[in-house]
């Protein structure tokens, strides 16, 4: 039985999808059987970030009951990915109840299931959060992001999803809220601090995750450290190859 | 010398905060109720306000709201300093009460000092 972890933030645009895409690749490289799922049903972006061509089977097809989740797998650099449907009409046929079952199915086949959560705390976010055992919070070092993170913590507690830590993204400005203060107020350990990096926008334009495009950048190295931490939690005995 | 206003109805807590802050070279002024705190803030224009929540005359959150609604005071950073430290309370501090930060009691000297230094230097909002 694998573990499912959703990456949530409350606030949009903090970097969840970017982190999930790159972290997924890093985890797969550590030979952990990993799948990432685009749980942002209204605004999927994993496909775009990872350069997966559109018009393939998606999570929407799974959630409308058309296909099994194994038929919606795409491979990117050794990582299994379930993308979302870019056409909005796809939203009409979704049966939210299938979400939890889909994650359960994946937990049986993978060691780690990573779910990219939608922004906000609407129905889609709640379904994604409640379907996962654990959560990683993603924030930017700004007050608005901290408020949204607190809301997410409140919801996660109610839904029984355990929050294992926080990742601070787009860090490095002198106006950053000090990272220890963020850890304090959220009462969470910091799993990683990722710098603001322009290469990430170029990577998006090229449809190639930055960990592949610029493996030696600080962002990529930090992602690898986060992956190592998750790996250690899940699998304390498996050597990192 | 930076001036810090501590508003808390419990003399023991005020004494402890004062001890910690004065030793670091801050000037500390104190008020023991919300209304007294508001008056003192207007008169003294401190550089930072540390604000308890549970006070008999007025909740600290109300005091913060009043400070942030007052043109002359709104730029002074406010940190709630309280035992009420569920995520819901922290959210209330940051959003509804418009405070700049939320520090949980019991007081941890190191955390208090680094938070105070940060809020004096670069508060997270400037409106
Ligand atoms: N560390 C970073 N440095 C610079 N830009 C970033 C960083 N992380 C994310 N971005 C950019 O910020 C935007 C939002 O990121 P995204 O991953 O889509 O956020 P979310 O999934 O939380 O909405 C994108 O344009 C992305 O390229
Ligand atoms: Mg996203």
Short mmCIF file of C-alpha atoms and ligand atoms in Angstrom, two decimals:
data_model
loop_
_atom_site.label_atom_id
_atom_site.label_comp_id
_atom_site.label_asym_id
_atom_site.label_seq_id
_atom_site.Cartn_x
_atom_site.Cartn_y
_atom_site.Cartn_z
CA UNK A 1 0.00 0.00 0.00
CA UNK A 2 1.44 3.34 -1.04
CA UNK A 3 0.83 6.74 0.49
CA UNK A 4 -1.14 9.53 -1.15
CA UNK A 5 -0.01 13.12 -0.61
CA UNK A 6 -1.85 16.14 -1.92
CA UNK A 7 -0.06 19.42 -2.53
CA UNK A 8 -2.32 22.26 -1.50
CA UNK A 9 -2.06 25.96 -0.81
CA UNK A 10 -5.44 27.62 -0.80
CA UNK A 11 -3.98 30.42 -2.88
CA UNK A 12 -3.44 29.87 -6.61
CA UNK A 13 -0.23 30.63 -8.43
CA UNK A 14 2.12 29.75 -5.57
CA UNK A 15 3.79 26.96 -7.55
CA UNK A 16 2.00 23.73 -6.62
CA UNK A 17 1.86 22.36 -10.15
CA UNK A 18 5.45 23.33 -10.89
CA UNK A 19 6.60 21.61 -7.70
CA UNK A 20 4.51 18.48 -8.23
CA UNK A 21 5.80 18.04 -11.79
CA UNK A 22 9.45 18.41 -10.83
CA UNK A 23 9.19 16.50 -7.57
CA UNK A 24 7.47 13.63 -9.34
CA UNK A 25 10.39 13.28 -11.71
CA UNK A 26 12.87 13.46 -8.83
CA UNK A 27 11.01 10.75 -6.89
CA UNK A 28 10.81 8.48 -9.92
CA UNK A 29 14.56 8.90 -10.34
CA UNK A 30 15.06 7.66 -6.80
CA UNK A 31 13.34 4.51 -8.11
CA UNK A 32 10.25 5.11 -6.02
CA UNK A 33 7.16 3.90 -7.84
CA UNK A 34 5.51 7.27 -8.29
CA UNK A 35 2.42 8.65 -9.98
CA UNK A 36 1.35 12.29 -10.13
CA UNK A 37 -2.28 13.20 -10.67
CA UNK A 38 -3.59 16.55 -11.86
CA UNK A 39 -6.38 17.12 -9.36
CA UNK A 40 -6.95 20.66 -10.59
CA UNK A 41 -9.99 19.68 -12.64
CA UNK A 42 -10.97 23.21 -13.64
CA UNK A 43 -7.48 24.36 -14.51
CA UNK A 44 -5.17 21.43 -15.15
CA UNK A 45 -1.59 22.37 -15.97
CA UNK A 46 0.63 19.35 -15.34
CA UNK A 47 0.36 18.32 -19.00
CA UNK A 48 1.52 21.74 -20.11
CA UNK A 49 4.37 21.91 -17.62
CA UNK A 50 5.57 18.44 -18.60
CA UNK A 51 5.16 18.91 -22.33
CA UNK A 52 2.58 16.15 -22.71
CA UNK A 53 0.60 16.53 -25.89
CA UNK A 54 -3.10 17.28 -25.43
CA UNK A 55 -6.02 15.12 -26.60
CA UNK A 56 -5.02 12.06 -24.65
CA UNK A 57 -6.95 10.17 -22.02
CA UNK A 58 -7.28 12.23 -18.85
CA UNK A 59 -8.45 12.10 -15.25
CA UNK A 60 -11.74 13.51 -16.51
CA UNK A 61 -12.30 10.36 -18.57
CA UNK A 62 -11.57 8.30 -15.47
CA UNK A 63 -13.94 10.35 -13.32
CA UNK A 64 -16.72 10.16 -15.87
CA UNK A 65 -16.43 6.38 -15.63
CA UNK A 66 -15.34 5.92 -19.22
CA UNK A 67 -11.98 4.31 -18.58
CA UNK A 68 -9.93 2.86 -15.76
CA UNK A 69 -7.12 4.97 -14.36
CA UNK A 70 -4.44 2.66 -15.80
CA UNK A 71 -5.61 3.67 -19.29
CA UNK A 72 -4.95 7.33 -18.50
CA UNK A 73 -1.25 6.91 -17.67
CA UNK A 74 1.38 8.85 -19.56
CA UNK A 75 5.11 8.33 -18.98
CA UNK A 76 7.44 11.30 -18.59
CA UNK A 77 11.06 10.48 -17.83
CA UNK A 78 10.15 7.35 -15.90
CA UNK A 79 7.28 9.01 -14.04
CA UNK A 80 3.62 8.06 -14.46
CA UNK A 81 1.33 11.04 -14.93
CA UNK A 82 -2.45 11.38 -15.05
CA UNK A 83 -3.25 14.67 -16.76
CA UNK A 84 -6.45 16.71 -16.77
CA UNK A 85 -8.77 17.54 -19.63
CA UNK A 86 -8.13 20.96 -21.14
CA UNK A 87 -11.59 21.28 -22.70
CA UNK A 88 -14.01 22.77 -20.17
CA UNK A 89 -16.90 20.59 -21.37
CA UNK A 90 -15.06 17.72 -19.74
CA UNK A 91 -16.16 19.08 -16.37
CA UNK A 92 -19.82 18.31 -16.99
CA UNK A 93 -19.54 14.53 -16.75
CA UNK A 94 -17.40 14.30 -13.66
CA UNK A 95 -18.52 12.09 -10.83
CA UNK A 96 -16.63 13.38 -7.79
CA UNK A 97 -17.28 10.16 -5.91
CA UNK A 98 -14.93 8.37 -8.26
CA UNK A 99 -12.04 10.59 -7.19
CA UNK A 100 -11.43 8.89 -3.86
CA UNK A 101 -11.75 5.42 -5.41
CA UNK A 102 -9.25 6.39 -8.11
CA UNK A 103 -6.71 7.48 -5.53
CA UNK A 104 -7.29 4.24 -3.61
CA UNK A 105 -6.66 2.25 -6.79
CA UNK A 106 -3.43 4.12 -7.34
CA UNK A 107 -2.29 3.59 -3.74
CA UNK A 108 -2.44 -0.13 -4.41
CA UNK A 109 -0.12 0.09 -7.39
CA UNK A 110 2.29 2.86 -6.45
CA UNK A 111 4.52 3.64 -3.51
CA UNK A 112 3.63 7.30 -3.65
CA UNK A 113 0.64 9.05 -5.22
CA UNK A 114 1.03 12.80 -5.55
CA UNK A 115 -2.06 14.89 -6.17
CA UNK A 116 -1.83 18.45 -7.45
CA UNK A 117 -4.70 20.27 -5.72
CA UNK A 118 -6.81 23.01 -7.24
CA UNK A 119 -6.59 26.51 -5.75
CA UNK A 120 -9.26 27.61 -3.31
CA UNK A 121 -11.22 25.38 -0.98
CA UNK A 122 -14.22 24.56 -3.15
CA UNK A 123 -15.73 21.15 -3.83
CA UNK A 124 -12.89 20.03 -6.11
CA UNK A 125 -10.24 20.94 -3.55
CA UNK A 126 -12.15 19.30 -0.71
CA UNK A 127 -12.51 16.07 -2.69
CA UNK A 128 -8.81 16.03 -3.52
CA UNK A 129 -7.78 16.75 0.07
CA UNK A 130 -10.12 14.22 1.64
CA UNK A 131 -9.00 11.53 -0.81
CA UNK A 132 -5.38 11.77 0.33
CA UNK A 133 -3.78 10.48 3.54
CA UNK A 134 -1.36 13.33 3.81
CA UNK A 135 -0.80 16.88 2.66
CA UNK A 136 2.12 19.11 1.89
CA UNK A 137 1.34 22.82 2.08
CA UNK A 138 2.90 25.10 -0.50
CA UNK A 139 3.23 28.78 0.33
CA UNK A 140 5.04 31.85 -0.90
CA UNK A 141 6.65 33.98 1.83
CA UNK A 142 3.84 36.55 1.82
CA UNK A 143 1.06 37.34 4.26
CA UNK A 144 -1.76 36.56 1.81
CA UNK A 145 -0.35 33.11 1.18
CA UNK A 146 -0.07 32.48 4.93
CA UNK A 147 -3.75 33.34 5.47
CA UNK A 148 -4.80 30.94 2.71
CA UNK A 149 -2.52 28.28 4.16
CA UNK A 150 -4.23 28.67 7.55
CA UNK A 151 -7.60 28.14 5.87
CA UNK A 152 -6.25 25.01 4.23
CA UNK A 153 -4.99 23.76 7.60
CA UNK A 154 -8.46 24.25 9.11
CA UNK A 155 -10.07 22.26 6.29
CA UNK A 156 -7.43 19.52 6.33
CA UNK A 157 -7.98 19.04 10.07
CA UNK A 158 -11.74 18.71 9.57
CA UNK A 159 -11.21 16.21 6.75
CA UNK A 160 -8.62 14.19 8.67
CA UNK A 161 -5.77 14.70 6.23
CA UNK A 162 -2.44 14.88 8.01
CA UNK A 163 -0.19 17.79 7.05
CA UNK A 164 3.44 16.71 7.00
CA UNK A 165 5.13 20.01 6.28
CA UNK A 166 5.38 23.18 4.27
CA UNK A 167 7.35 24.09 1.15
CA UNK A 168 8.21 27.76 0.75
CA UNK A 169 8.36 28.67 -2.94
CA UNK A 170 9.43 31.81 -4.78
CA UNK A 171 11.75 32.65 -1.91
CA UNK A 172 14.72 34.95 -1.85
CA UNK A 173 13.44 38.52 -1.67
CA UNK A 174 14.47 40.75 1.22
CA UNK A 175 10.75 41.21 1.84
CA UNK A 176 10.18 37.50 2.45
CA UNK A 177 8.48 36.70 5.70
CA UNK A 178 11.36 34.99 7.54
CA UNK A 179 11.06 31.27 6.95
CA UNK A 180 11.23 30.33 10.66
CA UNK A 181 8.27 32.64 11.28
CA UNK A 182 6.29 30.75 8.63
CA UNK A 183 7.17 27.44 10.25
CA UNK A 184 6.14 28.91 13.62
CA UNK A 185 2.77 30.28 12.68
CA UNK A 186 1.76 27.22 10.65
CA UNK A 187 3.26 24.88 13.27
CA UNK A 188 4.81 22.83 10.49
CA UNK A 189 8.33 21.73 9.63
CA UNK A 190 9.83 23.22 6.48
CA UNK A 191 10.37 20.52 3.87
CA UNK A 192 12.06 22.84 1.40
CA UNK A 193 12.75 26.42 0.42
CA UNK A 194 12.67 26.93 -3.34
CA UNK A 195 14.09 30.09 -4.88
CA UNK A 196 12.28 32.36 -7.30
CA UNK A 197 13.86 31.41 -10.61
CA UNK A 198 13.16 32.84 -14.06
CA UNK A 199 14.21 29.59 -15.68
CA UNK A 200 10.92 28.12 -14.49
CA UNK A 201 9.02 30.36 -16.88
CA UNK A 202 11.34 29.40 -19.71
CA UNK A 203 10.86 25.75 -18.80
CA UNK A 204 7.10 26.28 -19.02
CA UNK A 205 7.47 27.82 -22.47
CA UNK A 206 9.55 24.89 -23.61
CA UNK A 207 7.25 22.32 -22.05
CA UNK A 208 10.13 20.76 -20.19
CA UNK A 209 10.25 20.64 -16.37
CA UNK A 210 13.13 22.69 -15.01
CA UNK A 211 14.65 19.65 -13.29
CA UNK A 212 15.30 18.26 -16.80
CA UNK A 213 16.12 21.59 -18.42
CA UNK A 214 18.41 22.92 -15.66
CA UNK A 215 19.26 20.02 -13.37
CA UNK A 216 21.98 21.98 -11.61
CA UNK A 217 19.93 25.05 -10.78
CA UNK A 218 19.27 25.74 -7.11
CA UNK A 219 15.57 25.13 -7.65
CA UNK A 220 16.23 21.67 -9.08
CA UNK A 221 18.64 20.76 -6.30
CA UNK A 222 16.19 21.87 -3.65
CA UNK A 223 13.48 19.79 -5.31
CA UNK A 224 15.80 16.80 -5.09
CA UNK A 225 16.24 17.43 -1.38
CA UNK A 226 12.50 17.55 -0.84
CA UNK A 227 12.23 14.29 -2.77
CA UNK A 228 14.90 12.74 -0.57
CA UNK A 229 13.00 13.82 2.54
CA UNK A 230 9.71 12.35 1.30
CA UNK A 231 11.52 9.22 0.25
CA UNK A 232 13.05 8.81 3.71
CA UNK A 233 9.69 9.22 5.42
CA UNK A 234 7.97 6.71 3.22
CA UNK A 235 10.76 4.25 2.88
CA UNK A 236 13.36 4.57 5.62
CA UNK A 237 15.25 1.49 4.46
CA UNK A 238 15.42 1.89 0.71
CA UNK A 239 18.82 3.21 -0.34
CA UNK A 240 18.78 6.24 -2.64
CA UNK A 241 20.35 5.19 -5.92
CA UNK B 1 15.50 53.53 20.59
CA UNK B 2 12.51 51.58 19.28
CA UNK B 3 9.36 51.94 21.34
CA UNK B 4 7.11 48.95 21.85
CA UNK B 5 3.62 49.11 23.34
CA UNK B 6 2.49 45.98 25.20
CA UNK B 7 -1.25 45.71 25.78
CA UNK B 8 -2.15 42.86 28.12
CA UNK B 9 -4.38 42.65 31.19
CA UNK B 10 -2.12 40.21 33.03
CA UNK B 11 0.62 42.05 34.96
CA UNK B 12 2.83 38.94 35.14
CA UNK B 13 2.89 38.60 31.38
CA UNK B 14 3.60 42.30 30.89
CA UNK B 15 6.41 42.05 33.41
CA UNK B 16 7.96 39.10 31.58
CA UNK B 17 7.70 40.70 28.13
CA UNK B 18 9.14 43.92 29.47
CA UNK B 19 12.05 42.09 31.02
CA UNK B 20 12.86 40.30 27.77
CA UNK B 21 12.51 43.36 25.55
CA UNK B 22 14.20 45.93 27.77
CA UNK B 23 17.20 43.68 28.12
CA UNK B 24 17.56 43.86 24.33
CA UNK B 25 17.50 47.63 24.47
CA UNK B 26 13.89 48.33 23.48
CA UNK B 27 11.81 50.94 25.26
CA UNK B 28 8.60 49.31 26.49
CA UNK B 29 5.39 51.09 27.43
CA UNK B 30 2.40 49.19 28.80
CA UNK B 31 -1.34 49.27 28.96
CA UNK B 32 -3.54 46.87 30.90
CA UNK B 33 -6.73 47.14 28.89
CA UNK B 34 -7.83 47.59 25.30
CA UNK B 35 -9.12 51.13 25.75
CA UNK B 36 -6.06 52.24 27.67
CA UNK B 37 -3.92 50.68 24.95
CA UNK B 38 -5.69 52.60 22.21
CA UNK B 39 -5.24 55.88 24.05
CA UNK B 40 -1.59 55.22 24.69
CA UNK B 41 -1.03 54.23 21.06
CA UNK B 42 -2.44 57.57 19.91
CA UNK B 43 -0.40 59.51 22.40
CA UNK B 44 2.91 57.67 22.07
CA UNK B 45 2.92 56.46 18.44
CA UNK B 46 4.96 53.31 19.24
CA UNK B 47 7.00 51.48 16.58
CA UNK B 48 5.29 48.18 17.35
CA UNK B 49 2.28 46.97 19.31
CA UNK B 50 2.07 43.57 21.03
CA UNK B 51 -1.52 42.79 21.77
CA UNK B 52 -3.22 40.19 23.95
CA UNK B 53 -6.60 38.83 22.84
CA UNK B 54 -8.52 37.97 26.02
CA UNK B 55 -8.95 41.23 27.93
CA UNK B 56 -11.99 42.15 30.03
CA UNK B 57 -12.98 45.41 28.36
CA UNK B 58 -12.36 44.55 24.72
CA UNK B 59 -10.98 41.63 22.71
CA UNK B 60 -7.50 42.34 21.36
CA UNK B 61 -8.83 41.60 17.88
CA UNK B 62 -11.17 44.60 18.25
CA UNK B 63 -8.29 46.75 19.38
CA UNK B 64 -6.28 45.73 16.33
CA UNK B 65 -9.20 46.50 14.02
CA UNK B 66 -9.49 49.96 15.54
CA UNK B 67 -5.76 50.57 15.18
CA UNK B 68 -5.80 49.47 11.55
CA UNK B 69 -8.84 51.65 10.82
CA UNK B 70 -7.17 54.73 12.29
CA UNK B 71 -5.21 56.68 9.67
CA UNK B 72 -2.65 57.85 12.19
CA UNK B 73 -1.98 54.39 13.62
CA UNK B 74 -2.60 51.98 10.78
CA UNK B 75 1.04 51.78 9.72
CA UNK B 76 2.21 50.63 13.14
CA UNK B 77 2.81 46.88 12.97
CA UNK B 78 0.59 44.89 15.34
CA UNK B 79 1.29 41.37 16.55
CA UNK B 80 -1.33 39.45 18.48
CA UNK B 81 0.34 37.71 21.41
CA UNK B 82 -2.10 35.19 22.80
CA UNK B 83 -2.83 31.73 24.15
CA UNK B 84 -5.58 31.49 21.58
CA UNK B 85 -3.56 29.75 18.93
CA UNK B 86 -5.74 27.43 16.88
CA UNK B 87 -5.45 27.99 13.12
CA UNK B 88 -8.86 29.67 13.33
CA UNK B 89 -7.52 32.21 15.85
CA UNK B 90 -4.45 32.96 13.77
CA UNK B 91 -6.59 33.46 10.70
CA UNK B 92 -8.80 35.82 12.66
CA UNK B 93 -5.73 37.81 13.69
CA UNK B 94 -4.39 38.14 10.15
CA UNK B 95 -7.62 38.62 8.23
CA UNK B 96 -10.45 39.96 10.33
CA UNK B 97 -8.37 41.91 12.85
CA UNK B 98 -5.84 42.98 10.17
CA UNK B 99 -2.95 42.33 12.54
CA UNK B 100 0.46 41.89 10.95
CA UNK B 101 1.32 38.69 12.78
CA UNK B 102 0.28 36.24 15.45
CA UNK B 103 2.57 34.93 18.19
CA UNK B 104 1.45 32.05 20.39
CA UNK B 105 1.80 32.13 24.16
CA UNK B 106 3.43 30.83 26.30
CA UNK B 107 6.17 33.26 25.48
CA UNK B 108 9.31 31.82 23.94
CA UNK B 109 12.10 34.36 24.38
CA UNK B 110 13.97 33.58 21.15
CA UNK B 111 10.86 33.51 19.01
CA UNK B 112 9.55 36.71 20.56
CA UNK B 113 12.80 38.56 19.95
CA UNK B 114 13.22 37.43 16.35
CA UNK B 115 9.60 38.22 15.56
CA UNK B 116 9.89 41.66 17.15
CA UNK B 117 13.12 42.42 15.27
CA UNK B 118 11.53 41.34 11.98
CA UNK B 119 8.31 43.33 12.52
CA UNK B 120 10.28 46.46 13.37
CA UNK B 121 12.47 46.01 10.32
CA UNK B 122 10.15 44.72 7.58
CA UNK B 123 6.50 44.23 8.58
CA UNK B 124 4.61 42.03 6.12
CA UNK B 125 2.16 44.77 5.17
CA UNK B 126 2.43 48.50 4.95
CA UNK B 127 -1.16 49.69 4.76
N1 LIG C 1 10.14 29.21 -7.92
C1 LIG C 1 9.57 29.87 -8.94
N2 LIG C 1 10.20 30.90 -9.53
C2 LIG C 1 9.65 31.57 -10.55
N3 LIG C 1 8.43 31.29 -11.06
C3 LIG C 1 7.75 30.28 -10.51
C4 LIG C 1 8.26 29.50 -9.44
N4 LIG C 1 7.35 28.56 -9.12
C5 LIG C 1 6.31 28.72 -9.95
N5 LIG C 1 6.54 29.76 -10.80
C6 LIG C 1 5.62 30.30 -11.82
O1 LIG C 1 4.48 30.80 -11.15
C7 LIG C 1 3.30 30.54 -11.87
C8 LIG C 1 2.34 29.70 -11.04
O2 LIG C 1 2.91 28.43 -10.81
P1 LIG C 1 2.01 27.13 -10.75
O3 LIG C 1 2.92 25.98 -10.50
O4 LIG C 1 1.10 27.04 -11.91
O5 LIG C 1 1.18 27.47 -9.42
P2 LIG C 1 -0.14 26.77 -8.83
O6 LIG C 1 -0.18 25.37 -9.35
O7 LIG C 1 0.07 26.83 -7.34
O8 LIG C 1 -1.30 27.59 -9.26
C9 LIG C 1 3.76 29.84 -13.15
O9 LIG C 1 3.90 30.82 -14.15
C10 LIG C 1 5.09 29.24 -12.78
O10 LIG C 1 5.92 29.10 -13.89
MG1 LIG C 2 -1.73 24.51 -10.46
#
